[in-house]
Amino acid sequence: MKTQVAIIGAGPSGLLLGQLLHKQGIENIIIERVSADYVLGRIRAGVIEQGFSDLMKEAGISARMEAEGEIHSAVEIAVNGEVHSIDLEGLTGGETVTVYGQTEITHDLMDARIASGQQTFYSIDNTELHDIDGEKPYVTFEKDGKTERIDCDYIAGCDGFHGVSRQSIPKDKITEYEKVYPFGWLGLLADTPPVNFELIYIKHERGFALCSKRSSTRSRYYLQVPLDEKVEDWSDDRFWEELKHRLPESVVSQLVTGPSLEKSIAPLRSFVAEPMQYGRLFLVGDAAHIVPPTGAKGLNLAASDVSTLYRILTKVFSEGRTDLIEKYSEICLRRVWNGVRFSWWMTNMLHTFDHSEIEDKIRNSELGFFLSHANRRQILAEQYVGLPYEPIE
Ligand code: RFL
Ligand code: PHB
């Protein structure tokens, strides 16, 4: 097979890139290790920045998000029972976020992919990248026991943190920065009305909690848990009881419990690989960087990478502007490091860990400082709604 761009991974990064390139008349093939249903079964992000929703519009796949997504003009932070509202819209001059699940975005992108007629291979094995530093890179993989080969001009590594793309770059050409946090998030999804319209980030002495949602009838809650905790040890009842302990008194009576649709534990990590490009391979989204979910930035950083790459590749194919290729990494990394710093800051401030009383006092003082004046809340609001995308030139 031959194509212009081979895309590894059919998560949101790969599918969105494929759609945007398709709209520019650039041919691409996507290959994905697992099945489409498996991709859709992963419950992940829920908060979409303005820049991402604008990109969805540009990609022509925003109709359902505009009809069903919820616009949120504020977010709440509860500290030791006291709830503070951050007026995102007022503090940023009109910016908001949209609550629309990653599963729904992926669904919309998969539908658009089928309509585009571009090829996608699911449930493949043994993806290998070849000659990425040469003029004629190619990708091989196995489908139903048969080896396939895609010759291409460029490869987009959209295959997540555990993918092969980043690992295909020689060790001496890439630097990896990593921090693993000493706790995880236990998430529960339920068809119950959310406890509150706005999301609430809760700092509590028993540990952090987050009240999020997917719609007015579907809730998503998270609890900070020790890293060695097992999901099997958390019955739904135990989850709801623990959440009640952490919820501020003003909302606890609104909590509606019910059977979980999904429950899982995610470890928290900050990770960046530099640079994000080597030869004809570009790393996109979680393949290049991971942030803890506390700032709701992971998927949004993936979207800004996609925006940068598709604009660069459009110029490469339409105007021969290969000089732009080397700008990809530096443009992305400026925004990525900002997201990494914001997510690390929110994580440190809101979680309870180290069992050190003085550290906890310091964290409370820092939160108090940032919540107590509008000009300080503005710092938080501007980053929560997302920094602007940098133009490619
Ligand atoms: P993905 O989604 O991991 O997709 C990568 C795809 O590549 C496939 N793959 C391969 N395919 C072919 N060959 C191989 N060798 C392959 N190896 C892997 C995989 O099967 C997979 O389908 O990466 P992508 O597309 O870059 O998307 C990134 C986002 O999924 C991620 O950043 C977000 O989910 C992070 N995240 C959040 N981000 C937000 O912006 N807002 C949020 O509110 C938010 N909440 C979250 C989150 C992530 C979470 N978890 C579980 C990590 C909440 C949680 C709990
Ligand atoms: C989610 O709804 O899954 C979610 C929302 C906000 C976050 C993290 C996760 O910061």
Coordinates of C-alpha atoms in Angstrom, one line a residue, residues 213-375:
K213 CA -20.2 14.5 34.4
R214 CA -20.9 13.4 30.8
S215 CA -24.5 14.9 30.7
S216 CA -27.4 15.8 32.9
T217 CA -28.1 12.1 33.5
R218 CA -24.5 10.6 33.6
S219 CA -22.0 11.3 36.4
R220 CA -18.3 10.7 36.5
Y221 CA -16.6 10.8 39.9
Y222 CA -13.0 10.3 40.9
L223 CA -11.3 9.6 44.3
Q224 CA -7.6 9.9 45.1
V225 CA -6.5 6.4 46.2
P226 CA -3.1 4.9 47.2
L227 CA -1.1 3.5 44.3
D228 CA -1.4 -0.1 45.5
E229 CA -5.2 0.0 45.7
K230 CA -7.1 -2.7 43.7
V231 CA -10.3 -1.8 41.9
E232 CA -11.8 -5.2 43.0
D233 CA -11.6 -4.0 46.6
W234 CA -13.9 -1.1 45.8
S235 CA -17.5 -2.1 45.7
D236 CA -19.9 0.6 44.5
D237 CA -21.1 1.1 48.0
R238 CA -17.6 1.6 49.3
F239 CA -17.0 4.2 46.6
W240 CA -20.2 6.2 47.3
E241 CA -19.5 6.1 51.1
E242 CA -16.0 7.5 50.6
L243 CA -17.2 10.1 48.2
K244 CA -19.8 11.3 50.7
H245 CA -17.1 11.8 53.3
R246 CA -15.2 14.0 50.9
L247 CA -18.1 16.0 49.4
P248 CA -18.7 19.5 50.8
E249 CA -21.8 19.6 53.1
S250 CA -23.6 22.0 50.8
V251 CA -23.9 19.4 48.1
V252 CA -23.8 16.0 49.8
S253 CA -27.6 15.9 50.1
Q254 CA -27.8 16.2 46.3
L255 CA -25.8 13.0 45.7
V256 CA -27.7 10.3 43.8
T257 CA -25.9 6.9 43.9
G258 CA -26.5 4.0 41.6
P259 CA -24.8 1.0 40.0
S260 CA -21.5 1.8 38.3
L261 CA -21.2 1.4 34.5
E262 CA -17.4 1.5 34.7
K263 CA -14.8 1.6 37.5
S264 CA -11.0 1.8 37.0
I265 CA -7.8 3.1 38.6
A266 CA -5.4 5.3 36.7
P267 CA -1.9 6.1 37.9
L268 CA -0.8 9.8 37.7
R269 CA 2.2 10.8 35.7
S270 CA 3.9 13.8 34.1
F271 CA 6.0 12.8 31.1
V272 CA 7.5 14.7 28.1
A273 CA 9.7 13.4 25.3
E274 CA 11.9 15.9 23.5
P275 CA 12.0 16.5 20.6
M276 CA 8.6 15.4 19.2
Q277 CA 9.9 14.9 15.7
Y278 CA 12.7 12.7 14.3
G279 CA 13.3 12.5 10.5
R280 CA 9.9 11.8 8.9
L281 CA 8.2 10.7 12.2
F282 CA 6.1 13.1 14.3
L283 CA 5.0 12.2 17.8
V284 CA 1.5 13.4 18.6
G285 CA -0.5 13.5 21.9
D286 CA 0.0 10.9 24.6
A287 CA 2.8 9.3 22.5
A288 CA 4.9 12.4 23.4
H289 CA 3.5 13.6 26.7
I290 CA 1.3 12.6 29.6
V291 CA -0.1 14.9 32.3
P292 CA -2.0 14.0 35.5
P293 CA -5.8 14.5 34.8
T294 CA -6.2 17.2 37.5
G295 CA -6.0 20.1 35.0
A296 CA -8.1 18.4 32.3
K297 CA -5.2 18.9 29.8
G298 CA -4.2 15.6 28.3
L299 CA -6.7 15.4 25.4
N300 CA -6.5 19.1 24.9
L301 CA -2.7 19.0 24.4
A302 CA -3.2 16.2 22.0
A303 CA -5.6 18.4 20.0
S304 CA -3.1 21.3 19.8
D305 CA -0.4 19.0 18.6
V306 CA -2.8 17.8 15.9
S307 CA -3.6 21.3 14.9
T308 CA 0.1 22.2 14.5
L309 CA 1.0 19.1 12.6
Y310 CA -1.9 19.2 10.2
R311 CA -1.2 22.9 9.4
I312 CA 2.5 22.1 8.8
L313 CA 1.8 19.0 6.6
T314 CA -0.8 21.0 4.6
K315 CA 2.0 23.5 3.7
V316 CA 4.5 20.7 3.1
F317 CA 2.2 19.0 0.5
S318 CA 0.7 22.1 -1.1
E319 CA 3.7 24.4 -1.1
G320 CA 6.7 22.2 -0.6
R321 CA 7.5 24.0 2.7
T322 CA 9.6 21.3 4.2
D323 CA 11.4 24.0 6.2
L324 CA 8.4 24.0 8.6
I325 CA 8.9 20.3 9.6
E326 CA 11.6 21.2 12.2
K327 CA 9.3 23.8 13.8
Y328 CA 6.7 21.2 14.8
S329 CA 8.5 20.2 18.0
E330 CA 9.3 23.6 19.3
I331 CA 5.8 25.0 18.6
C332 CA 4.2 22.0 20.4
L333 CA 6.6 21.9 23.3
R334 CA 6.0 25.4 24.4
R335 CA 2.3 24.7 24.9
V336 CA 3.0 21.2 26.2
W337 CA 5.3 22.4 29.0
N338 CA 2.7 24.9 30.0
G339 CA 0.1 22.2 30.3
V340 CA 2.6 20.0 32.2
R341 CA 3.3 22.8 34.6
F342 CA -0.3 23.6 35.2
S343 CA -1.4 20.0 35.7
W344 CA 1.5 19.4 38.1
W345 CA 0.6 22.6 40.1
M346 CA -3.1 21.7 40.3
T347 CA -2.2 18.1 41.3
N348 CA 0.2 19.2 44.1
M349 CA -2.2 21.8 45.4
L350 CA -5.3 19.6 45.5
H351 CA -4.1 16.2 46.6
T352 CA -3.3 15.0 50.1
F353 CA 0.0 13.1 50.3
D354 CA 3.4 12.7 52.0
H355 CA 1.7 12.5 55.3
S356 CA 3.5 15.7 56.2
E357 CA 1.5 18.3 58.1
I358 CA 3.7 21.2 57.1
E359 CA 3.4 20.4 53.4
D360 CA -0.3 20.2 53.7
K361 CA -0.5 23.5 55.5
I362 CA 1.6 25.0 52.7
R363 CA -0.7 23.6 50.0
N364 CA -3.7 25.0 51.8
S365 CA -2.1 28.4 52.1
E366 CA -1.2 28.3 48.4
L367 CA -4.8 27.4 47.4
G368 CA -6.2 30.1 49.7
F369 CA -3.9 32.6 48.1
F370 CA -5.0 31.7 44.5
L371 CA -8.7 31.6 45.4
S372 CA -8.9 34.8 47.5
H373 CA -8.6 37.5 44.8
A374 CA -10.1 37.8 41.3
N375 CA -6.7 38.6 39.7

